[in-house]
Coordinates of C-alpha atoms and ligand atoms in Angstrom, one line a residue:
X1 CA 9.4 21.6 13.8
X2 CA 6.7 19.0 12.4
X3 CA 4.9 17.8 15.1
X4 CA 4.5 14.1 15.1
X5 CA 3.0 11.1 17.1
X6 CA 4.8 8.0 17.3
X7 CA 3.0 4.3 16.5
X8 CA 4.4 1.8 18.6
X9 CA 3.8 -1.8 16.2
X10 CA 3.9 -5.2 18.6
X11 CA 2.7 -7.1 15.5
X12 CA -1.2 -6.3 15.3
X13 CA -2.5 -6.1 11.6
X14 CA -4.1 -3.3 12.1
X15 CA -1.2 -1.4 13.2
X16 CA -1.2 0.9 9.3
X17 CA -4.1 1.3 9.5
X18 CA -3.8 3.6 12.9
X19 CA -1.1 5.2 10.9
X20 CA -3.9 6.1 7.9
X21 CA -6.0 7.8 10.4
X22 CA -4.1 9.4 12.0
X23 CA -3.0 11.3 8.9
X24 CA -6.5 11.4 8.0
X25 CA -6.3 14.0 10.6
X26 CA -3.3 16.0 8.9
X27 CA -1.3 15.1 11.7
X28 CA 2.3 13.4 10.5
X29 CA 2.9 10.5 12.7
X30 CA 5.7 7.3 12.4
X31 CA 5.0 3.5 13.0
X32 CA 8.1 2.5 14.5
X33 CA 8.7 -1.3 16.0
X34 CA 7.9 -1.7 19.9
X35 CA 11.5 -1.3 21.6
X36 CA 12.3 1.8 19.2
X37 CA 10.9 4.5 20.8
X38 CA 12.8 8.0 19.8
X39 CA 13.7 9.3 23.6
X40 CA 15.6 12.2 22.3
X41 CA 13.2 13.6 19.4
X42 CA 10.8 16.9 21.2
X43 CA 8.8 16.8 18.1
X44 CA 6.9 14.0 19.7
X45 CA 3.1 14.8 21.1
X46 CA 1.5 11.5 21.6
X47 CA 2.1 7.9 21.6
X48 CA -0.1 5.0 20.8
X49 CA 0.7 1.5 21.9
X50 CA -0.9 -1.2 18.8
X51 CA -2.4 -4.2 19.1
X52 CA -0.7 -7.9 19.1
X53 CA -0.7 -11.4 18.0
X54 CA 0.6 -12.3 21.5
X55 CA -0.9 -11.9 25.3
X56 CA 0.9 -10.0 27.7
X57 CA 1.0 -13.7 29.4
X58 CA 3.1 -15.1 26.2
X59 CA 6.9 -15.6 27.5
X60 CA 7.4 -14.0 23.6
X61 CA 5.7 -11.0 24.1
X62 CA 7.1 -7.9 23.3
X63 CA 7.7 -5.6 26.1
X64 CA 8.5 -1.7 26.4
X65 CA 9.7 0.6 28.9
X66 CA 6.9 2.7 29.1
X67 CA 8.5 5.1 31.5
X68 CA 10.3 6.4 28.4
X69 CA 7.2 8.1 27.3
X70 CA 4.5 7.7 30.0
X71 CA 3.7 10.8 31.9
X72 CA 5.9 13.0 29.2
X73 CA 3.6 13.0 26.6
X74 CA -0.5 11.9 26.5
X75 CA -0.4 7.4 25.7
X76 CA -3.1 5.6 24.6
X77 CA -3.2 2.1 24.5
X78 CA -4.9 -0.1 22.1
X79 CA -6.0 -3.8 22.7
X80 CA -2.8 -5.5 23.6
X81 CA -1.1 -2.0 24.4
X82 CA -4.2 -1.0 27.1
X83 CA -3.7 -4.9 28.9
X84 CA -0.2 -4.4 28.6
X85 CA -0.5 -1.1 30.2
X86 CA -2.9 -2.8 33.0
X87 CA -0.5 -6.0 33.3
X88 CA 2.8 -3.8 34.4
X89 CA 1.2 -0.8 36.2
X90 CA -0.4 -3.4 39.0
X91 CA -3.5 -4.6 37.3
X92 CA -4.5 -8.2 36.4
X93 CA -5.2 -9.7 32.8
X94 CA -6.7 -13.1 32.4
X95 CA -8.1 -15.0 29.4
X96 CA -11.4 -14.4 28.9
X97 CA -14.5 -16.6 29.7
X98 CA -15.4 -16.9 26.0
X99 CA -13.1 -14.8 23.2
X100 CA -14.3 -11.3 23.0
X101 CA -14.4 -10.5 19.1
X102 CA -16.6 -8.8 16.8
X103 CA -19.3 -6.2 17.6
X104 CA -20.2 -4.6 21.2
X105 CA -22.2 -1.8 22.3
X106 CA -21.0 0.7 24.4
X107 CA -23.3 0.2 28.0
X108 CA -21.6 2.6 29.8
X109 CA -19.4 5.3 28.2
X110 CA -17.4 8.7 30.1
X111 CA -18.8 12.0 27.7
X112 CA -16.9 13.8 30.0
X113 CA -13.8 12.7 29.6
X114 CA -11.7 13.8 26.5
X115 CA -11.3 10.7 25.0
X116 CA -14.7 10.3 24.4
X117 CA -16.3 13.7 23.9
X118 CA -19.2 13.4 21.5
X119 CA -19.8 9.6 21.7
X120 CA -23.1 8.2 22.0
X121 CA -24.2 5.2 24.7
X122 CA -24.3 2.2 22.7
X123 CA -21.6 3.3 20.0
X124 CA -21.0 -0.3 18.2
X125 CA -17.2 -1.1 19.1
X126 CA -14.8 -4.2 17.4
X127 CA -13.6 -6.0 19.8
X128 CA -10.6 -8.7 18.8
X129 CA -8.9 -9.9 22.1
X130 CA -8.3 -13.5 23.9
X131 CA -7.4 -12.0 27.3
X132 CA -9.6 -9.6 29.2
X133 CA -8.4 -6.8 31.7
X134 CA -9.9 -7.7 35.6
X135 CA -8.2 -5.5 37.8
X136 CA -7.2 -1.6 36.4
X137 CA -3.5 -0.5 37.4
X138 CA -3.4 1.8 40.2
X139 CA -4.7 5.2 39.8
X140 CA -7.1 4.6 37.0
X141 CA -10.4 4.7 36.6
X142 CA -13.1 2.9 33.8
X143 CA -14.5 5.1 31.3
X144 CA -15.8 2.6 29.0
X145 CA -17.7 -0.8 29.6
X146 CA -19.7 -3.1 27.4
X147 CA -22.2 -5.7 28.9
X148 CA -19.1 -8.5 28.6
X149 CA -16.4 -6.4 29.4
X150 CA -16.4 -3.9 32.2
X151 CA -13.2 -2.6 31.4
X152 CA -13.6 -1.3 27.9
X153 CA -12.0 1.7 28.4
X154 CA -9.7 3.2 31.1
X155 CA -7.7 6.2 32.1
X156 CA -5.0 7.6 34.5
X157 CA -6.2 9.9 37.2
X158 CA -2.6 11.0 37.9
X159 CA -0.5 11.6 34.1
X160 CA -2.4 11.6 30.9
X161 CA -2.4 8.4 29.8
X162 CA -5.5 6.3 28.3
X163 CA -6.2 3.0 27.4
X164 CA -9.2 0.9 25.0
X165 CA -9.4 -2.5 24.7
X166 CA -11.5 -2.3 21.4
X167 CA -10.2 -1.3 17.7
X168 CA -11.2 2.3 17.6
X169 CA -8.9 1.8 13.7
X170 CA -10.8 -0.5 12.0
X171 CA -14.1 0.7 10.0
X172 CA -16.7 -1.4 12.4
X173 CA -16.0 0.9 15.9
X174 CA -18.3 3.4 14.4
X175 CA -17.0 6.4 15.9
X176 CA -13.3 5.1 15.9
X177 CA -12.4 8.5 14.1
X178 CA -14.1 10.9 16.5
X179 CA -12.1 8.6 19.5
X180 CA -8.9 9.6 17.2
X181 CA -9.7 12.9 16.6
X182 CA -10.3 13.5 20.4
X183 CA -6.3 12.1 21.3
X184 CA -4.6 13.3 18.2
X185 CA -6.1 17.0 18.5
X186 CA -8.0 17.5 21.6
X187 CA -5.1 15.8 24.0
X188 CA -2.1 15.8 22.3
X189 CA -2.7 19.2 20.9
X190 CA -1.8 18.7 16.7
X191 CA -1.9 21.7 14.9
X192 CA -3.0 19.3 12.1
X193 CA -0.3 20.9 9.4
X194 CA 0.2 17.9 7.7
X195 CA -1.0 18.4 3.9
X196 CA -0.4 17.7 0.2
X197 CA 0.6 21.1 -0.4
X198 CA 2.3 21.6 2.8
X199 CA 4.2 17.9 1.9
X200 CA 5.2 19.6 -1.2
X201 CA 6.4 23.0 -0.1
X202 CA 8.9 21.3 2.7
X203 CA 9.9 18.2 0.5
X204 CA 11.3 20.3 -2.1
X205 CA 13.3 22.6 0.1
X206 CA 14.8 19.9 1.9
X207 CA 15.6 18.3 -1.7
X208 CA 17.3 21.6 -2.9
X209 CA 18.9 21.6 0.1
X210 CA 19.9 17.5 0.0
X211 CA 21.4 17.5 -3.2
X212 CA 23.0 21.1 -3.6
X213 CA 24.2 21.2 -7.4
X214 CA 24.5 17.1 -7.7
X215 CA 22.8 15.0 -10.7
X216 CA 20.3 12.3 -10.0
X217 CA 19.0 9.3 -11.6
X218 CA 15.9 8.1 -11.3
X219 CA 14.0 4.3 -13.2
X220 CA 10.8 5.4 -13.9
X221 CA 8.2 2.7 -14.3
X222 CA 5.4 4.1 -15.5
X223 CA 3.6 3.8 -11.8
X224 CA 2.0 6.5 -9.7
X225 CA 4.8 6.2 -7.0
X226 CA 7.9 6.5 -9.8
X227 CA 6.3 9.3 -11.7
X228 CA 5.1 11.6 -8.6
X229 CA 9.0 11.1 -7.4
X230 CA 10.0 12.1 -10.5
X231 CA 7.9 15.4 -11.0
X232 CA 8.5 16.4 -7.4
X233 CA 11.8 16.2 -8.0
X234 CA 11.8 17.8 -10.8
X235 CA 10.3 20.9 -9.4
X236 CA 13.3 20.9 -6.8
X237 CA 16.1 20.2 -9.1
X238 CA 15.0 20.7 -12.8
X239 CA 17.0 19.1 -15.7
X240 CA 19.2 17.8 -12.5
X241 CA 17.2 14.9 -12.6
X242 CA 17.8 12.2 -15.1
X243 CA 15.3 9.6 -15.7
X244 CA 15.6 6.1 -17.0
X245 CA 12.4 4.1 -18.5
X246 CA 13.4 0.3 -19.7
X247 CA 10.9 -1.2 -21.9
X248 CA 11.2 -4.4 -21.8
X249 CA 8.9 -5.4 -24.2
X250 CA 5.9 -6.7 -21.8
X251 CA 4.3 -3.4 -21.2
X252 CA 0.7 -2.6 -21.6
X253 CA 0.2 -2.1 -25.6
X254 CA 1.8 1.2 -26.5
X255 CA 2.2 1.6 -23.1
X256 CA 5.7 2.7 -24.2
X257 CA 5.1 5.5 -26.4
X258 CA 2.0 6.8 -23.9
X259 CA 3.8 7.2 -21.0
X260 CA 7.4 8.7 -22.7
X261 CA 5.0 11.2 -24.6
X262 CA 3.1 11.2 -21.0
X263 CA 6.6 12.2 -19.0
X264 CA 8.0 14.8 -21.5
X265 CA 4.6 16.6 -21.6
X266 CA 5.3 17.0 -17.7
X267 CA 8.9 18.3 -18.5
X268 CA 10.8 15.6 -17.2
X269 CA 14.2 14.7 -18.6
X270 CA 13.5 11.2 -19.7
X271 CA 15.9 8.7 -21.3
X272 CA 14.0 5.6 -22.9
X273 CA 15.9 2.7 -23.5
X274 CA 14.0 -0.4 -25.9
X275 CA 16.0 -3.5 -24.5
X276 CA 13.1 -5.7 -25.6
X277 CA 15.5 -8.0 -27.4
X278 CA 17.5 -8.8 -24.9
X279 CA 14.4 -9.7 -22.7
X280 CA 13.1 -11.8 -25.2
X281 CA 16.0 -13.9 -26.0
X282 CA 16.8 -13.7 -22.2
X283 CA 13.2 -15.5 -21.4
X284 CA 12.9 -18.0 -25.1
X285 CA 11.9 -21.0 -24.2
X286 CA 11.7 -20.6 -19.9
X287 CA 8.3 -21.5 -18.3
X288 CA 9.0 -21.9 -14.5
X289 CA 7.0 -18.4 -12.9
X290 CA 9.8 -17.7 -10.5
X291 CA 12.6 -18.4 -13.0
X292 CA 11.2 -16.0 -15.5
X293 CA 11.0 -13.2 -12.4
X294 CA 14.6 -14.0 -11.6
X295 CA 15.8 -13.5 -15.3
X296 CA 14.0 -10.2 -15.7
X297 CA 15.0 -8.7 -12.3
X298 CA 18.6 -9.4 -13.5
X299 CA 18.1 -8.3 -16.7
X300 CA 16.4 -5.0 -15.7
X301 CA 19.3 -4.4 -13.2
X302 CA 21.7 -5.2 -16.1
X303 CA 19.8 -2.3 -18.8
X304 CA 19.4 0.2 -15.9
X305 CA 23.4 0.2 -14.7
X306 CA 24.4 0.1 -18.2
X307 CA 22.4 3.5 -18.8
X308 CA 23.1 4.7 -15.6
X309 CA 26.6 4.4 -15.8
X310 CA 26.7 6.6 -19.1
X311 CA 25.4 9.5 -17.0
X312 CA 29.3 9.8 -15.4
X313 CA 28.2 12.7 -13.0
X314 CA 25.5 11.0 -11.4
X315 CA 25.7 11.4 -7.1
X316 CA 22.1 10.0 -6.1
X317 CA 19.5 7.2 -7.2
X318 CA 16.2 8.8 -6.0
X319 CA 13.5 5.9 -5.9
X320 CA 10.0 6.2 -5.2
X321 CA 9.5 3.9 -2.5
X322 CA 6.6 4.3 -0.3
X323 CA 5.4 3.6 3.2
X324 CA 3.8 -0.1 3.4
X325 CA 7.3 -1.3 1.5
X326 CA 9.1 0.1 4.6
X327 CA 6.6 -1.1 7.1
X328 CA 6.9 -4.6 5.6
X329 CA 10.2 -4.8 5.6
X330 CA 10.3 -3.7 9.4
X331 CA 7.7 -6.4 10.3
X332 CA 8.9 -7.7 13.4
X333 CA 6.5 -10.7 13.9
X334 CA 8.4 -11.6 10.9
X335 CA 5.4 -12.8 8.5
X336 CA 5.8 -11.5 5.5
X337 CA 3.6 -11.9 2.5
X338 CA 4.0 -9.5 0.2
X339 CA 7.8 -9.8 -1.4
X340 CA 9.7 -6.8 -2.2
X341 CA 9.3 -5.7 -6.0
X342 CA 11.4 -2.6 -6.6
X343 CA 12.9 -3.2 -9.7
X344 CA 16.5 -1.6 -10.6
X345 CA 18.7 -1.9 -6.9
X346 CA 21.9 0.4 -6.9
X347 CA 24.7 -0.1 -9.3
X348 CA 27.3 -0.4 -6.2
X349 CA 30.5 0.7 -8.0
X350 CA 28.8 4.1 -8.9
X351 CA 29.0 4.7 -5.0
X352 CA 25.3 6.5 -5.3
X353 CA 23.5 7.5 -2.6
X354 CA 20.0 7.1 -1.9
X355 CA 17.3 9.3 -2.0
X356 CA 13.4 8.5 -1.4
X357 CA 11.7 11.5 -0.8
X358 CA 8.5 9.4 -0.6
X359 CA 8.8 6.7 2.0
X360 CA 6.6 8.3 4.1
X361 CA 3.3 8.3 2.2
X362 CA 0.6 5.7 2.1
X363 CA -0.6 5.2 -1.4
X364 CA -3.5 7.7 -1.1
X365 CA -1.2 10.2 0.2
X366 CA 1.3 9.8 -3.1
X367 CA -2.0 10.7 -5.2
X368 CA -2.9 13.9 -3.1
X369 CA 0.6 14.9 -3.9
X370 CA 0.9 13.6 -7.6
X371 CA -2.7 16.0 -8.3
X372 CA -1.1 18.7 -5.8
X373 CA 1.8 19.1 -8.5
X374 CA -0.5 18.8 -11.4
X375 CA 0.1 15.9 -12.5
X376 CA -2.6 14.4 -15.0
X377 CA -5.3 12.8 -13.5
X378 CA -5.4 9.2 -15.6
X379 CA -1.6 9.4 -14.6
X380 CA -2.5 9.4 -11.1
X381 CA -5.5 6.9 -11.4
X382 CA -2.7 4.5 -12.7
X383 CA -3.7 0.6 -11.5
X384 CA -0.8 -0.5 -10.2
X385 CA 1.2 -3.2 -13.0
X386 CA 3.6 -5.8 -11.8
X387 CA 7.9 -5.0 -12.9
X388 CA 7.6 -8.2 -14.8
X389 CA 5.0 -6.8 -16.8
X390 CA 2.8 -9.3 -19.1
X391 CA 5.5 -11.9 -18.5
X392 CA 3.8 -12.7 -14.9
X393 CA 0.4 -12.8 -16.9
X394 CA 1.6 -15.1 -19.9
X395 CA 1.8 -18.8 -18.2
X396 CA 4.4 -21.3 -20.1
X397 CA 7.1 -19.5 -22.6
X398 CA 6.6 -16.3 -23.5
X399 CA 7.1 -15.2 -27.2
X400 CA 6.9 -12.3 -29.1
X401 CA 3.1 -13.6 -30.6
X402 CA 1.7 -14.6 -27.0
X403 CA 2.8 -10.5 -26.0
X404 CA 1.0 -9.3 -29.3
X405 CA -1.6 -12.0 -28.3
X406 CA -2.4 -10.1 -24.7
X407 CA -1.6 -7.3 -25.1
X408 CA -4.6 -6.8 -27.9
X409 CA -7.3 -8.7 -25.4
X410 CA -6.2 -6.6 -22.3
X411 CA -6.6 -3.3 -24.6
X412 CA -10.1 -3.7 -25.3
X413 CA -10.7 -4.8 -21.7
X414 CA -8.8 -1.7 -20.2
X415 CA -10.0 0.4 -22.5
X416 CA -13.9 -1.0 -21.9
X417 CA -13.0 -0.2 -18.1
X418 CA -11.9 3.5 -19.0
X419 CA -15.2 3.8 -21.0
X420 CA -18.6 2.2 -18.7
X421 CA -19.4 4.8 -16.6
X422 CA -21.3 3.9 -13.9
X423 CA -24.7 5.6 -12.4
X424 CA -22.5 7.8 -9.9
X425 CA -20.5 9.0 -12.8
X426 CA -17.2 7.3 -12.0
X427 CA -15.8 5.1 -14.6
X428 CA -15.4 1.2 -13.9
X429 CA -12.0 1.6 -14.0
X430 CA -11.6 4.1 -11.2
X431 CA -14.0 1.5 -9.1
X432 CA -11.3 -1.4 -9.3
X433 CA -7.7 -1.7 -7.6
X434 CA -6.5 -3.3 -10.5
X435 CA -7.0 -5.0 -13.9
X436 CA -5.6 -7.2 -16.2
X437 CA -5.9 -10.3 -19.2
X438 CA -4.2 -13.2 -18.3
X439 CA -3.3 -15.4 -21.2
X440 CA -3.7 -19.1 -20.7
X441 CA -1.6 -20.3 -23.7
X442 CA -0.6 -24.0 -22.1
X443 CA -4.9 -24.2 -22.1
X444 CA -6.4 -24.6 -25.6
X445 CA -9.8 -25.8 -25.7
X446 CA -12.4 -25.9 -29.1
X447 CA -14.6 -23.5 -30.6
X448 CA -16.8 -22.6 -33.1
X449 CA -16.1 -19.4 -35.6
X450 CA -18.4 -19.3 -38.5
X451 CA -18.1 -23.0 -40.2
X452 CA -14.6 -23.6 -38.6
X453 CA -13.3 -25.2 -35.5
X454 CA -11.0 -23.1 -33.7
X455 CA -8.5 -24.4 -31.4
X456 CA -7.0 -21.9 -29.5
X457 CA -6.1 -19.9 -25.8
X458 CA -8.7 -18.9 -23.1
X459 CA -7.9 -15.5 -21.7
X460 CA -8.8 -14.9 -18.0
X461 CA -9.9 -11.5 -16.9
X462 CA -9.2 -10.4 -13.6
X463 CA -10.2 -7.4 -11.1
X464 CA -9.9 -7.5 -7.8
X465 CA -10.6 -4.4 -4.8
X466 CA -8.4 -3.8 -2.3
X467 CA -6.8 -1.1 0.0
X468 CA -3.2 -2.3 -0.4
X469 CA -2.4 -5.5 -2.0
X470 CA -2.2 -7.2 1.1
X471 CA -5.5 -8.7 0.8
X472 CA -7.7 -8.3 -1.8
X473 CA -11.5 -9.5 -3.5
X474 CA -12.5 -10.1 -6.9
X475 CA -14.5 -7.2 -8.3
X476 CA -18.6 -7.6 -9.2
X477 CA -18.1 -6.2 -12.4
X478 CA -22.0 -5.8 -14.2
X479 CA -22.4 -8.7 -16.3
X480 CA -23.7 -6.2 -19.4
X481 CA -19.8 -5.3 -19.6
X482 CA -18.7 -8.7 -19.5
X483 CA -20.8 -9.9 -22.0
X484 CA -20.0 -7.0 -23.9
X485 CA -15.8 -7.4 -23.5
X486 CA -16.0 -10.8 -24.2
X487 CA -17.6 -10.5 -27.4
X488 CA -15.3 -7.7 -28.5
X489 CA -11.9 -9.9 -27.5
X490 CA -13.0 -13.0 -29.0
X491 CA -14.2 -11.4 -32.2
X492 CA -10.9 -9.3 -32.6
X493 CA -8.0 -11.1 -31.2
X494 CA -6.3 -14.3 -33.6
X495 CA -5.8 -17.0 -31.0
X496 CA -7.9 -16.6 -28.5
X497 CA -11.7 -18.0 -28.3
X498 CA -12.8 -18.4 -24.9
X499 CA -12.9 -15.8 -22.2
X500 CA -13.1 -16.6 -18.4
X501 CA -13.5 -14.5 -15.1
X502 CA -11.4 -15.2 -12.3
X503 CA -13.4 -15.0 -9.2
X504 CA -10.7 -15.9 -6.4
X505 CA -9.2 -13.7 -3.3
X506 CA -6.0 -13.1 -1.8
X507 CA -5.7 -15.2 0.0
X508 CA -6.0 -18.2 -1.0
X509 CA -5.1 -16.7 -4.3
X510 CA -2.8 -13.4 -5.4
X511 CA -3.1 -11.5 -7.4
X512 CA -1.5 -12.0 -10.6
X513 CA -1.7 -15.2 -11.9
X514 CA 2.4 -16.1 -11.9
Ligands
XMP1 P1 0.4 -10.5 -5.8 O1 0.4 -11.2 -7.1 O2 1.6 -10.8 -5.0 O3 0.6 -8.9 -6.2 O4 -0.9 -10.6 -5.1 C1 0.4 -7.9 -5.3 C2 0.6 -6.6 -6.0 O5 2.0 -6.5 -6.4 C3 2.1 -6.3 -7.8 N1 3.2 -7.1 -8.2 C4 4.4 -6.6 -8.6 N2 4.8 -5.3 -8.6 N3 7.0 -6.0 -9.4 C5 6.1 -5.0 -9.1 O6 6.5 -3.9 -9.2 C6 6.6 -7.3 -9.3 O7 7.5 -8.2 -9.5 C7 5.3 -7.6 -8.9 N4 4.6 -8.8 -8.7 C8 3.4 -8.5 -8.3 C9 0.8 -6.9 -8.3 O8 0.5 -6.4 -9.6 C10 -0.2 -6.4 -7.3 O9 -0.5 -5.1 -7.4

């Protein structure tokens, strides 16, 4: 039985990120909402209670029966879960003189006690609360202060149970990950048998085992999450699986070609449909961003049934959702900001079931497993690309010239990535989350080529760093390889004669451009 610990969410932002290090620690663990606690599973060793958006004072705050799991299994509570903890067991939470966030120091800290077995005194903590704990719940003891907050930290004398009112998650509570390590390994006892390899071995005999003898179908996008489904399963099921790629005609240049050639060279059994004409006619003469989203979700949907539906023996659609796109679309507090992009949906009448052997990885986790099967590294390295494809990065109509247009400028740019290598040895590419041309072909503005004016496009780069998508920064890319990709794209692509950098976030900004 996989040992796992459970991640109660009441809404903090941080709450994923637990879930990251905890499997940093090879331990398997789920982030399930507040009031879903799984009594009945024994494969549970620990719990940890999240942080909130609300105080334990809020008439809206979430609230849990913590007898379910308290004294069964070792707790700890973080922020919001360590003064919710205090508020119901007979302590006293209050707001705080002044708002305790950002850095602390550790004044006084418990070595002996398991929880915090090789820290230092004056470990830097984050702190990110309103409220502030005054009086412990009975039977528990401090183990923790700071010089603002005397209750840091806390434990039970009588079950194993143990509280923090700092982030020990987040990057700026410096030794956060030995605090982890000590409850996920020391206290709750993981056997840390959560791996790649060991992912691998168990996934594909519970495929074989899933889908017997049955046929499965399977839209490949060309993205690390749709091709590592694919191979893995592949290994469990063979020529079993059938996969569909759509081109729809606003793929990366050759993109096509480089990732069917890409797929059969890993032995998959890949169908690849050219609907490009349909797309194009489909999108002639429409500007409006959301409008052109809507007529190439339908139009994908349309392609992918009428493919799928040829392959009259099909039982299962296996997709390669991940993680976050579950978590998101169990967010309780209900603010959403990333919308769901999976591309295809399940032709109804074909009565398919589903089948996602990856939706419990985080994104790092799916590349462990992709270079665990062997996949090809640049494969794995993928940035991620929008469904849509250039059509998000195109603003006003988008024509067959305006593709040809882009898809020219971000070559060299992508390309001029793949190529600087930077003093550690790493290329630019591998440094960035993601990268991309935008076309700006409702801009035109004048230039100078030789003796003639030009009148003609800008094309924006953009690169941005990021952990998720969520949230993400535009990348310092050295100025030598601007200069020098700017150059190249304005000296070899018709139409275009101006080349700007985009330097905003997300947020205010996202991502791509439409
Ligand atoms: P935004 O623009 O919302 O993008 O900041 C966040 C991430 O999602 C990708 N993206 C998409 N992916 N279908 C997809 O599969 C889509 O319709 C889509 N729109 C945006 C985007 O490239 C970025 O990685």
């Amino acid at each position: 039985m996989q040992q796992k610990i459970i991640i109660l969410d009441f809404g903090s932002q941080t709450t994923q990120l637990i879930g990251r290090r905890v499997r940093e620690l090879d331990t398997f663990c789920e982030i399930l909402p507040y009031n879903k606690f799984p009594v009945a599973d024994p494969s549970v060793i620990g719990v940890i209670l999240s942080g909130s958006p609300f105080s334990v004072h809020d008439p809206k705050a979430f609230q849990v029966d913590l007898s379910q799991f308290v004294g069964r299994v070792p707790v700890l509570g973080i922020c919001y879960g360590a003064q919710y903890i205090a508020h119901t067991g007979g302590g006293r939470v209050e707001p705080a003189d002044s708002r305790e966030y950002g850095r602390a120091h550790l004044a006084m800290v418990d070595t002996q006690n398991p929880l915090f077995r090789g820290f230092d005194l004056d470990s830097q903590v984050w702190m990110s609360h309103g409220d502030t704990i005054t009086a412990l719940p009975e039977n528990c003891h401090t183990i923790a202060s700071t010089s603002d907050v005397q209750y840091a930290a806390y434990a039970s004398d009588s079950v194993p149970l143990w509280a923090v009112q700092f982030h020990p998650e987040v990057y700026h509570t410096l030794q956060g990950k030995q605090l982890l390590k000590n409850f996920v390994i020391d206290i709750c006892g993981s056997q840390q048998q959560w791996s790649p390899s060991s992912f691998v071995e168990s996934t594909v005999a519970q495929l074989k085992e899933q889908l017997g003898n049955d046929r499965v179908i399977l839209g490949l996008s060309g993205g690390v999450d749709s091709s590592v489904c694919a191979v893995l399963l592949n290994r469990a099921i063979g020529d079993r699986l059938t996969c569909i790629f759509v081109d729809h005609g606003m793929l990366r240049k050759n993109e096509f070609q480089k990732v069917m050639d890409a797929y059969q060279g890993l032995g998959l059994n890949v169908i690849g449909v050219d609907a490009s004409e349909k797309f194009f006619a489909d999108l002639a003469g429409v500007t409006d961003p959301e409008q052109k989203r809507k007529i190439i979700g339908r139009d994908f949907v349309e392609v992918f049934n009428a493919e799928a539906h040829k392959i009259t023996d099909a039982r299962w659609l296996a997709q390669g959702t991940i993680y976050p796109d579950r978590i998101e679309s169990l967010s309780i507090t209900g603010m959403t900001i990333k919308s769901h992009h999976n591309v295809g949906g399940l032709p109804k009448e074909m009565h398919l079931k589903l089948c996602e052997p990856l939706q419990w990885l985080f994104k790092d986790e799916v590349r462990r497993v992709g270079r665990e099967l062997g996949m090809p590294d640049r494969l794995i390295k993928r940035h991620p690309f929008p469904g849509p494809g250039l059509a998000v990065r195109i603003l006003g109509d988008i024509t067959r010239e305006r593709v040809r247009i882009l898809q020219d400028a971000d070559d060299i740019y992508i390309e001029s990535m793949l190529n600087y290598i930077c003093d550690d040895g790493e290329c630019l590419y591998d440094k960035v989350w993601q990268a991309g041309a935008v076309l700006l072909s409702t801009v035109r503005s004048v230039g100078v080529m030789g003796d003639e004016r030009t009148y003609e496009h800008p094309v924006a780069l953009r690169a941005v760093t990021s952990t998720d998508a969520m949230t993400a920064d535009w990348a310092h890319l050295p100025y030598d390889f601007m200069a020098r990709v700017s150059n190249e794209i304005i000296n070899k692509v018709r139409g275009v004669n101006r080349v700007c950098y985009d330097i905003s976030s997300k947020p205010p900004a996202t991502i791509e451009w439409e």
